[in-house]
Amino acid sequence: MDRKLIGVDLGGTTTKFAILTENGDIQQKWSIETTILDEGAHIVPNIIDSINHHLDLYKMDRSQFVGIGMGTPGTVDLAAGTVIGAYNLNWKTLQPVKEQIEAGTGIKFTLDNDANVAALGERWKGAGENGNDVAFVTLGTGVGGGLIAGGHLLHGAAGAAGEIGHVTVEPNGYLCTCGKRGCLEQYASATGVVHVARDMAEEFSGVSKLKELLDNGEEISSKITFDLAKEGDVLAKGVVDKVSYYLGLALANVGNTMNPSSIIIGGGVSAAGDFLLKQVDAYFHQFTFPTVRNTTKLKLAVLGNDAGVIGAASLAQRFI
């Protein structure tokens, strides 16, 4: 009988699930709403119920499964299988996730941080082409990252390896939610792009649709900023150049530190595609050591929303 993997991608609004082959091919996928009421007390029971319901629906036996892997926000204790500090899930106290899900499903379970898991997914079945040395950065509401070296995900002494969003790119710059100033997250996330646009618009005196929108008090987004830059809006082009500078600098630091075969850019902001990649790449080349410049390639992520469930499923392979 072919063995299967289950991948779970736990997010603040949606929890995604997939059943995959051992080769990482998705056979079934579904999602449920993440209910964060009552300090997130419904999250794990809902995950257990959804997995059990779908296994019954597909008439699958628990013995077919190698294991369940899950990506989650927050700080993960890999050995204990617990999560703490996942504030967007309303999890304020320590959550014994592994113990509960194994008891509820009868299937072995493991978990890791969601950015690490997305990195594993892109490395295994995406732009990383299953390379041994791959870095991943996700540009969303915040900036997350995952580092794979010698085929192994790096966690660091306290699980904080790969915090690319908190690389300092502007000493004494914008104040970050982490408490320090000048973090990449404050410049290259979706909210960071808007912050940069607002500040640059204040000093801009030329003709610009972006400035007009901001002066009129209208809401702008990173997508609007990039779309206007593609159309040639002078201010928007300046904003994208500044964001690309900071991102190119941070990724060059990652490249110079670990010399991966590829650094993959994912998340909502990366939807700007080659327009963003070319500009970031120019700064990346400016700031990298020659050997790194010639051997580390910047790439766009290709798996989209599937990166999380694929990477999570790959965690379950440690049970093989």
mmCIF file of C-alpha atoms in Angstrom:
data_model
loop_
_atom_site.group_PDB
_atom_site.id
_atom_site.type_symbol
_atom_site.label_atom_id
_atom_site.label_comp_id
_atom_site.label_asym_id
_atom_site.label_seq_id
_atom_site.Cartn_x
_atom_site.Cartn_y
_atom_site.Cartn_z
ATOM 1 C CA MET A 1 0.000 0.000 0.000
ATOM 2 C CA ASP A 2 1.320 3.462 -0.935
ATOM 3 C CA ARG A 3 2.123 5.514 2.156
ATOM 4 C CA LYS A 4 0.726 9.044 2.434
ATOM 5 C CA LEU A 5 1.620 12.307 4.154
ATOM 6 C CA ILE A 6 -0.694 14.953 5.587
ATOM 7 C CA GLY A 7 0.320 18.609 5.497
ATOM 8 C CA VAL A 8 -1.425 21.302 7.563
ATOM 9 C CA ASP A 9 -0.814 25.037 7.100
ATOM 10 C CA LEU A 10 -2.283 26.873 10.094
ATOM 11 C CA GLY A 11 -3.000 30.540 9.436
ATOM 12 C CA GLY A 12 -4.811 33.287 11.322
ATOM 13 C CA THR A 13 -7.885 33.207 9.054
ATOM 14 C CA THR A 14 -7.678 29.863 7.196
ATOM 15 C CA THR A 15 -6.234 26.426 7.918
ATOM 16 C CA LYS A 16 -5.212 24.527 4.780
ATOM 17 C CA PHE A 17 -4.862 20.741 4.549
ATOM 18 C CA ALA A 18 -3.482 18.344 1.939
ATOM 19 C CA ILE A 19 -2.948 14.620 1.517
ATOM 20 C CA LEU A 20 0.232 13.952 -0.464
ATOM 21 C CA THR A 21 2.258 11.043 -1.771
ATOM 22 C CA GLU A 22 5.719 10.421 -0.306
ATOM 23 C CA ASN A 23 7.071 12.177 -3.427
ATOM 24 C CA GLY A 24 5.242 15.380 -2.477
ATOM 25 C CA ASP A 25 2.431 15.248 -5.032
ATOM 26 C CA ILE A 26 -0.856 16.647 -3.705
ATOM 27 C CA GLN A 27 -3.758 14.197 -4.074
ATOM 28 C CA GLN A 28 -6.452 15.950 -2.037
ATOM 29 C CA LYS A 29 -6.671 19.381 -0.471
ATOM 30 C CA TRP A 30 -9.235 21.356 1.498
ATOM 31 C CA SER A 31 -9.431 24.201 3.991
ATOM 32 C CA ILE A 32 -11.418 25.361 6.998
ATOM 33 C CA GLU A 33 -11.869 28.701 8.706
ATOM 34 C CA THR A 34 -9.522 29.231 11.678
ATOM 35 C CA THR A 35 -11.686 30.018 14.726
ATOM 36 C CA ILE A 36 -9.624 32.087 17.172
ATOM 37 C CA LEU A 37 -12.419 32.691 19.711
ATOM 38 C CA ASP A 38 -11.952 31.647 23.352
ATOM 39 C CA GLU A 39 -8.166 32.146 23.231
ATOM 40 C CA GLY A 40 -7.880 29.806 20.254
ATOM 41 C CA ALA A 41 -9.328 26.852 22.167
ATOM 42 C CA HIS A 42 -11.217 25.568 19.091
ATOM 43 C CA ILE A 43 -8.246 25.498 16.705
ATOM 44 C CA VAL A 44 -6.741 22.094 17.530
ATOM 45 C CA PRO A 45 -10.090 20.281 18.016
ATOM 46 C CA ASN A 46 -11.238 21.648 14.632
ATOM 47 C CA ILE A 47 -8.027 20.402 12.966
ATOM 48 C CA ILE A 48 -8.503 16.929 14.495
ATOM 49 C CA ASP A 49 -12.171 16.805 13.447
ATOM 50 C CA SER A 50 -11.378 17.935 9.899
ATOM 51 C CA ILE A 51 -8.611 15.359 9.410
ATOM 52 C CA ASN A 52 -10.739 12.518 10.818
ATOM 53 C CA HIS A 53 -13.765 13.579 8.745
ATOM 54 C CA HIS A 54 -11.787 13.643 5.486
ATOM 55 C CA LEU A 55 -10.051 10.321 6.123
ATOM 56 C CA ASP A 56 -13.475 8.759 6.664
ATOM 57 C CA LEU A 57 -14.820 10.575 3.603
ATOM 58 C CA TYR A 58 -12.005 9.223 1.401
ATOM 59 C CA LYS A 59 -12.232 5.794 3.104
ATOM 60 C CA MET A 60 -8.569 5.913 4.086
ATOM 61 C CA ASP A 61 -7.009 3.933 6.919
ATOM 62 C CA ARG A 62 -4.785 5.618 9.534
ATOM 63 C CA SER A 63 -2.133 2.942 8.904
ATOM 64 C CA GLN A 64 -1.637 4.350 5.383
ATOM 65 C CA PHE A 65 -0.143 7.527 6.805
ATOM 66 C CA VAL A 66 3.521 8.123 7.599
ATOM 67 C CA GLY A 67 2.573 11.176 9.638
ATOM 68 C CA ILE A 68 1.085 14.659 9.855
ATOM 69 C CA GLY A 69 3.257 17.769 9.586
ATOM 70 C CA MET A 70 2.070 21.290 10.378
ATOM 71 C CA GLY A 71 3.322 24.837 9.959
ATOM 72 C CA THR A 72 2.172 27.307 12.613
ATOM 73 C CA PRO A 73 2.762 30.931 13.599
ATOM 74 C CA GLY A 74 4.479 31.505 16.921
ATOM 75 C CA THR A 75 7.486 30.045 18.714
ATOM 76 C CA VAL A 76 7.732 26.277 18.342
ATOM 77 C CA ASP A 77 9.443 23.815 20.679
ATOM 78 C CA LEU A 78 10.286 21.070 18.177
ATOM 79 C CA ALA A 79 11.050 18.355 20.704
ATOM 80 C CA ALA A 80 7.992 18.975 22.878
ATOM 81 C CA GLY A 81 5.661 19.743 19.959
ATOM 82 C CA THR A 82 4.334 22.892 21.608
ATOM 83 C CA VAL A 83 3.596 26.445 20.426
ATOM 84 C CA ILE A 84 3.613 29.706 22.352
ATOM 85 C CA GLY A 85 3.241 33.366 21.397
ATOM 86 C CA ALA A 86 1.062 32.887 18.285
ATOM 87 C CA TYR A 87 -0.854 36.091 18.919
ATOM 88 C CA ASN A 88 -2.722 36.153 15.596
ATOM 89 C CA LEU A 89 -4.228 32.796 16.670
ATOM 90 C CA ASN A 90 -5.125 34.244 20.094
ATOM 91 C CA TRP A 91 -2.809 31.617 21.637
ATOM 92 C CA LYS A 92 -1.413 33.409 24.661
ATOM 93 C CA THR A 93 -0.398 30.320 26.664
ATOM 94 C CA LEU A 94 1.625 27.200 25.832
ATOM 95 C CA GLN A 95 -0.279 24.886 23.461
ATOM 96 C CA PRO A 96 0.477 21.119 23.604
ATOM 97 C CA VAL A 97 -0.397 20.671 19.916
ATOM 98 C CA LYS A 98 1.530 17.450 19.193
ATOM 99 C CA GLU A 99 0.100 15.616 22.196
ATOM 100 C CA GLN A 100 -3.476 16.628 21.338
ATOM 101 C CA ILE A 101 -3.351 15.899 17.595
ATOM 102 C CA GLU A 102 -1.640 12.521 18.016
ATOM 103 C CA ALA A 103 -4.252 11.542 20.624
ATOM 104 C CA GLY A 104 -7.101 12.777 18.414
ATOM 105 C CA THR A 105 -6.038 11.231 15.104
ATOM 106 C CA GLY A 106 -3.868 8.253 16.034
ATOM 107 C CA ILE A 107 -1.225 9.468 13.554
ATOM 108 C CA LYS A 108 2.317 10.667 14.370
ATOM 109 C CA PHE A 109 2.621 14.444 14.302
ATOM 110 C CA THR A 110 5.360 17.050 14.030
ATOM 111 C CA LEU A 111 5.352 20.816 13.555
ATOM 112 C CA ASP A 112 7.538 23.822 12.812
ATOM 113 C CA ASN A 113 7.249 27.566 12.282
ATOM 114 C CA ASP A 114 5.159 28.529 9.243
ATOM 115 C CA ALA A 115 7.946 30.452 7.450
ATOM 116 C CA ASN A 116 10.331 27.492 7.906
ATOM 117 C CA VAL A 117 7.684 25.153 6.548
ATOM 118 C CA ALA A 118 7.072 27.323 3.463
ATOM 119 C CA ALA A 119 10.846 27.296 2.885
ATOM 120 C CA LEU A 120 10.830 23.486 2.998
ATOM 121 C CA GLY A 121 7.975 23.403 0.480
ATOM 122 C CA GLU A 122 9.676 25.716 -2.029
ATOM 123 C CA ARG A 123 12.945 23.852 -1.564
ATOM 124 C CA TRP A 124 11.385 20.402 -2.127
ATOM 125 C CA LYS A 125 8.848 20.912 -4.927
ATOM 126 C CA GLY A 126 9.290 24.543 -5.963
ATOM 127 C CA ALA A 127 11.927 27.032 -7.088
ATOM 128 C CA GLY A 128 14.598 25.511 -4.814
ATOM 129 C CA GLU A 129 14.786 22.419 -7.063
ATOM 130 C CA ASN A 130 15.527 20.237 -4.013
ATOM 131 C CA GLY A 131 18.894 21.941 -3.487
ATOM 132 C CA ASN A 132 20.848 21.348 -0.269
ATOM 133 C CA ASP A 133 21.418 25.060 0.384
ATOM 134 C CA VAL A 134 18.360 27.282 -0.060
ATOM 135 C CA ALA A 135 17.139 30.483 1.612
ATOM 136 C CA PHE A 136 13.527 31.622 1.503
ATOM 137 C CA VAL A 137 12.024 35.011 2.329
ATOM 138 C CA THR A 138 8.300 35.671 2.384
ATOM 139 C CA LEU A 139 7.057 39.231 1.938
ATOM 140 C CA GLY A 140 3.556 39.520 3.378
ATOM 141 C CA THR A 141 2.043 41.559 6.192
ATOM 142 C CA GLY A 142 5.437 40.967 7.804
ATOM 143 C CA VAL A 143 8.658 39.448 6.464
ATOM 144 C CA GLY A 144 9.499 35.858 7.365
ATOM 145 C CA GLY A 145 12.295 33.547 6.352
ATOM 146 C CA GLY A 146 13.656 30.038 6.397
ATOM 147 C CA LEU A 147 17.222 28.800 5.864
ATOM 148 C CA ILE A 148 18.226 25.331 4.668
ATOM 149 C CA ALA A 149 21.932 24.452 4.815
ATOM 150 C CA GLY A 150 23.410 21.065 3.958
ATOM 151 C CA GLY A 151 19.871 19.757 3.475
ATOM 152 C CA HIS A 152 18.862 20.688 7.026
ATOM 153 C CA LEU A 153 16.542 23.442 8.196
ATOM 154 C CA LEU A 154 18.408 25.853 10.498
ATOM 155 C CA HIS A 155 16.709 26.616 13.822
ATOM 156 C CA GLY A 156 19.456 28.222 15.906
ATOM 157 C CA ALA A 157 19.896 28.124 19.681
ATOM 158 C CA ALA A 158 16.368 29.386 20.410
ATOM 159 C CA GLY A 159 14.527 28.697 17.152
ATOM 160 C CA ALA A 160 15.130 32.195 15.771
ATOM 161 C CA ALA A 161 17.364 31.315 12.793
ATOM 162 C CA GLY A 162 16.084 32.755 9.517
ATOM 163 C CA GLU A 163 14.530 35.918 10.989
ATOM 164 C CA ILE A 164 15.376 37.767 7.776
ATOM 165 C CA GLY A 165 12.621 40.299 8.472
ATOM 166 C CA HIS A 166 14.664 41.579 11.412
ATOM 167 C CA VAL A 167 17.941 42.089 9.574
ATOM 168 C CA THR A 168 18.785 45.781 10.108
ATOM 169 C CA VAL A 169 18.804 47.641 6.794
ATOM 170 C CA GLU A 170 18.494 51.218 8.088
ATOM 171 C CA PRO A 171 20.225 51.911 11.422
ATOM 172 C CA ASN A 172 17.969 54.147 13.548
ATOM 173 C CA GLY A 173 15.204 53.723 10.953
ATOM 174 C CA TYR A 174 11.510 52.950 11.417
ATOM 175 C CA LEU A 175 10.558 51.436 14.781
ATOM 176 C CA CYS A 176 9.668 47.745 14.420
ATOM 177 C CA THR A 177 7.122 45.767 16.433
ATOM 178 C CA CYS A 178 10.088 43.715 17.723
ATOM 179 C CA GLY A 179 11.336 46.805 19.590
ATOM 180 C CA LYS A 180 14.385 47.704 17.506
ATOM 181 C CA ARG A 181 14.730 50.101 14.602
ATOM 182 C CA GLY A 182 15.410 49.717 10.889
ATOM 183 C CA CYS A 183 14.284 46.095 10.370
ATOM 184 C CA LEU A 184 13.733 44.912 6.784
ATOM 185 C CA GLU A 185 10.117 44.126 7.718
ATOM 186 C CA GLN A 186 9.423 47.840 8.148
ATOM 187 C CA TYR A 187 10.452 48.544 4.543
ATOM 188 C CA ALA A 188 9.745 45.482 2.384
ATOM 189 C CA SER A 189 6.519 44.035 3.843
ATOM 190 C CA ALA A 190 3.142 45.056 2.409
ATOM 191 C CA THR A 191 2.715 47.565 5.251
ATOM 192 C CA GLY A 192 6.367 48.651 4.953
ATOM 193 C CA VAL A 193 5.960 49.588 1.271
ATOM 194 C CA VAL A 194 3.013 51.826 2.210
ATOM 195 C CA HIS A 195 5.049 53.432 5.036
ATOM 196 C CA VAL A 196 7.895 54.215 2.607
ATOM 197 C CA ALA A 197 5.384 55.605 0.069
ATOM 198 C CA ARG A 198 3.797 57.916 2.647
ATOM 199 C CA ASP A 199 7.147 59.298 3.771
ATOM 200 C CA MET A 200 8.460 59.842 0.249
ATOM 201 C CA ALA A 201 5.185 61.485 -0.836
ATOM 202 C CA GLU A 202 5.591 64.165 1.840
ATOM 203 C CA GLU A 203 8.824 65.375 0.235
ATOM 204 C CA PHE A 204 7.740 64.857 -3.386
ATOM 205 C CA SER A 205 6.669 67.922 -5.361
ATOM 206 C CA GLY A 206 6.215 66.572 -8.900
ATOM 207 C CA VAL A 207 3.226 65.081 -10.714
ATOM 208 C CA SER A 208 2.261 61.649 -9.396
ATOM 209 C CA LYS A 209 -0.957 59.637 -9.212
ATOM 210 C CA LEU A 210 0.410 57.953 -6.054
ATOM 211 C CA LYS A 211 0.959 61.333 -4.368
ATOM 212 C CA GLU A 212 -2.512 62.437 -5.480
ATOM 213 C CA LEU A 213 -4.086 59.354 -3.853
ATOM 214 C CA LEU A 214 -2.185 59.914 -0.615
ATOM 215 C CA ASP A 215 -2.878 63.677 -0.531
ATOM 216 C CA ASN A 216 -6.596 62.926 -0.953
ATOM 217 C CA GLY A 217 -6.496 60.604 2.046
ATOM 218 C CA GLU A 218 -7.243 57.493 -0.009
ATOM 219 C CA GLU A 219 -6.042 54.065 1.066
ATOM 220 C CA ILE A 220 -3.090 52.716 -0.903
ATOM 221 C CA SER A 221 -1.476 49.282 -0.892
ATOM 222 C CA SER A 222 1.801 47.745 -1.989
ATOM 223 C CA LYS A 223 -0.033 46.400 -5.077
ATOM 224 C CA ILE A 224 -1.268 49.882 -6.060
ATOM 225 C CA THR A 225 2.269 51.232 -5.564
ATOM 226 C CA PHE A 226 3.856 48.557 -7.776
ATOM 227 C CA ASP A 227 1.136 48.853 -10.439
ATOM 228 C CA LEU A 228 1.663 52.633 -10.640
ATOM 229 C CA ALA A 229 5.451 52.126 -10.816
ATOM 230 C CA LYS A 230 4.970 49.759 -13.771
ATOM 231 C CA GLU A 231 2.933 52.516 -15.451
ATOM 232 C CA GLY A 232 5.823 54.938 -14.984
ATOM 233 C CA ASP A 233 4.581 56.979 -12.004
ATOM 234 C CA VAL A 234 7.711 58.850 -10.852
ATOM 235 C CA LEU A 235 7.022 58.683 -7.110
ATOM 236 C CA ALA A 236 5.940 55.023 -7.232
ATOM 237 C CA LYS A 237 9.117 54.142 -9.150
ATOM 238 C CA GLY A 238 11.142 55.875 -6.438
ATOM 239 C CA VAL A 239 9.344 53.891 -3.725
ATOM 240 C CA VAL A 240 9.966 50.574 -5.508
ATOM 241 C CA ASP A 241 13.628 51.489 -5.988
ATOM 242 C CA LYS A 242 14.027 52.218 -2.269
ATOM 243 C CA VAL A 243 12.246 48.985 -1.249
ATOM 244 C CA SER A 244 14.396 47.045 -3.749
ATOM 245 C CA TYR A 245 17.541 48.611 -2.292
ATOM 246 C CA TYR A 246 16.674 47.465 1.241
ATOM 247 C CA LEU A 247 15.633 44.009 0.094
ATOM 248 C CA GLY A 248 18.716 43.614 -2.100
ATOM 249 C CA LEU A 249 20.940 44.654 0.825
ATOM 250 C CA ALA A 250 19.318 42.194 3.262
ATOM 251 C CA LEU A 251 19.406 39.290 0.790
ATOM 252 C CA ALA A 252 23.042 40.048 -0.059
ATOM 253 C CA ASN A 253 23.825 39.709 3.649
ATOM 254 C CA VAL A 254 22.065 36.329 3.654
ATOM 255 C CA GLY A 255 23.971 35.338 0.502
ATOM 256 C CA ASN A 256 27.323 36.426 1.899
ATOM 257 C CA THR A 257 26.644 34.524 5.131
ATOM 258 C CA MET A 258 25.501 31.156 3.746
ATOM 259 C CA ASN A 259 26.065 31.168 -0.057
ATOM 260 C CA PRO A 260 22.917 29.168 -0.913
ATOM 261 C CA SER A 261 22.323 27.994 -4.489
ATOM 262 C CA SER A 262 19.126 30.049 -4.479
ATOM 263 C CA ILE A 263 17.336 32.690 -2.443
ATOM 264 C CA ILE A 264 13.611 32.411 -3.109
ATOM 265 C CA ILE A 265 11.258 35.380 -2.723
ATOM 266 C CA GLY A 266 7.617 34.569 -1.934
ATOM 267 C CA GLY A 267 4.566 36.119 -0.279
ATOM 268 C CA GLY A 268 2.058 38.697 -1.463
ATOM 269 C CA VAL A 269 4.555 41.463 -2.311
ATOM 270 C CA SER A 270 6.415 39.045 -4.619
ATOM 271 C CA ALA A 271 3.326 39.080 -6.881
ATOM 272 C CA ALA A 272 5.025 42.123 -8.451
ATOM 273 C CA GLY A 273 7.089 39.426 -10.192
ATOM 274 C CA ASP A 274 10.035 40.088 -12.499
ATOM 275 C CA PHE A 275 9.485 43.852 -12.196
ATOM 276 C CA LEU A 276 10.518 43.618 -8.526
ATOM 277 C CA LEU A 277 13.025 40.788 -8.966
ATOM 278 C CA LYS A 278 15.145 42.636 -11.568
ATOM 279 C CA GLN A 279 15.517 45.695 -9.348
ATOM 280 C CA VAL A 280 16.281 43.668 -6.210
ATOM 281 C CA ASP A 281 18.781 41.582 -8.191
ATOM 282 C CA ALA A 282 20.672 44.713 -9.289
ATOM 283 C CA TYR A 283 21.220 45.743 -5.647
ATOM 284 C CA PHE A 284 21.929 42.134 -4.646
ATOM 285 C CA HIS A 285 24.777 42.097 -7.183
ATOM 286 C CA GLN A 286 26.067 45.416 -5.868
ATOM 287 C CA PHE A 287 26.321 44.142 -2.281
ATOM 288 C CA THR A 288 27.495 40.539 -2.708
ATOM 289 C CA PHE A 289 30.963 39.050 -2.499
ATOM 290 C CA PRO A 290 32.062 38.034 -6.065
ATOM 291 C CA THR A 291 31.913 34.265 -5.468
ATOM 292 C CA VAL A 292 28.406 34.603 -4.014
ATOM 293 C CA ARG A 293 27.337 36.895 -6.834
ATOM 294 C CA ASN A 294 28.297 34.216 -9.360
ATOM 295 C CA THR A 295 26.803 31.210 -7.578
ATOM 296 C CA THR A 296 23.713 32.365 -5.616
ATOM 297 C CA LYS A 297 20.623 33.115 -7.697
ATOM 298 C CA LEU A 298 17.547 35.116 -6.693
ATOM 299 C CA LYS A 299 14.296 33.438 -7.748
ATOM 300 C CA LEU A 300 10.564 33.973 -7.359
ATOM 301 C CA ALA A 301 8.575 31.344 -5.455
ATOM 302 C CA VAL A 302 6.379 29.154 -7.657
ATOM 303 C CA LEU A 303 4.158 27.165 -5.271
ATOM 304 C CA GLY A 304 1.970 30.025 -4.011
ATOM 305 C CA ASN A 305 -0.460 28.903 -1.304
ATOM 306 C CA ASP A 306 0.633 25.255 -1.640
ATOM 307 C CA ALA A 307 4.139 25.881 -0.239
ATOM 308 C CA GLY A 308 2.894 25.603 3.353
ATOM 309 C CA VAL A 309 1.075 22.270 3.055
ATOM 310 C CA ILE A 310 3.841 20.712 0.928
ATOM 311 C CA GLY A 311 6.555 21.834 3.346
ATOM 312 C CA ALA A 312 4.486 20.689 6.325
ATOM 313 C CA ALA A 313 4.043 17.261 4.747
ATOM 314 C CA SER A 314 7.813 17.007 4.262
ATOM 315 C CA LEU A 315 8.190 17.326 8.059
ATOM 316 C CA ALA A 316 6.279 14.056 8.410
ATOM 317 C CA GLN A 317 8.961 12.276 6.388
ATOM 318 C CA ARG A 318 11.230 12.266 9.434
ATOM 319 C CA PHE A 319 9.054 9.354 10.622
ATOM 320 C CA ILE A 320 10.009 7.221 7.594
#
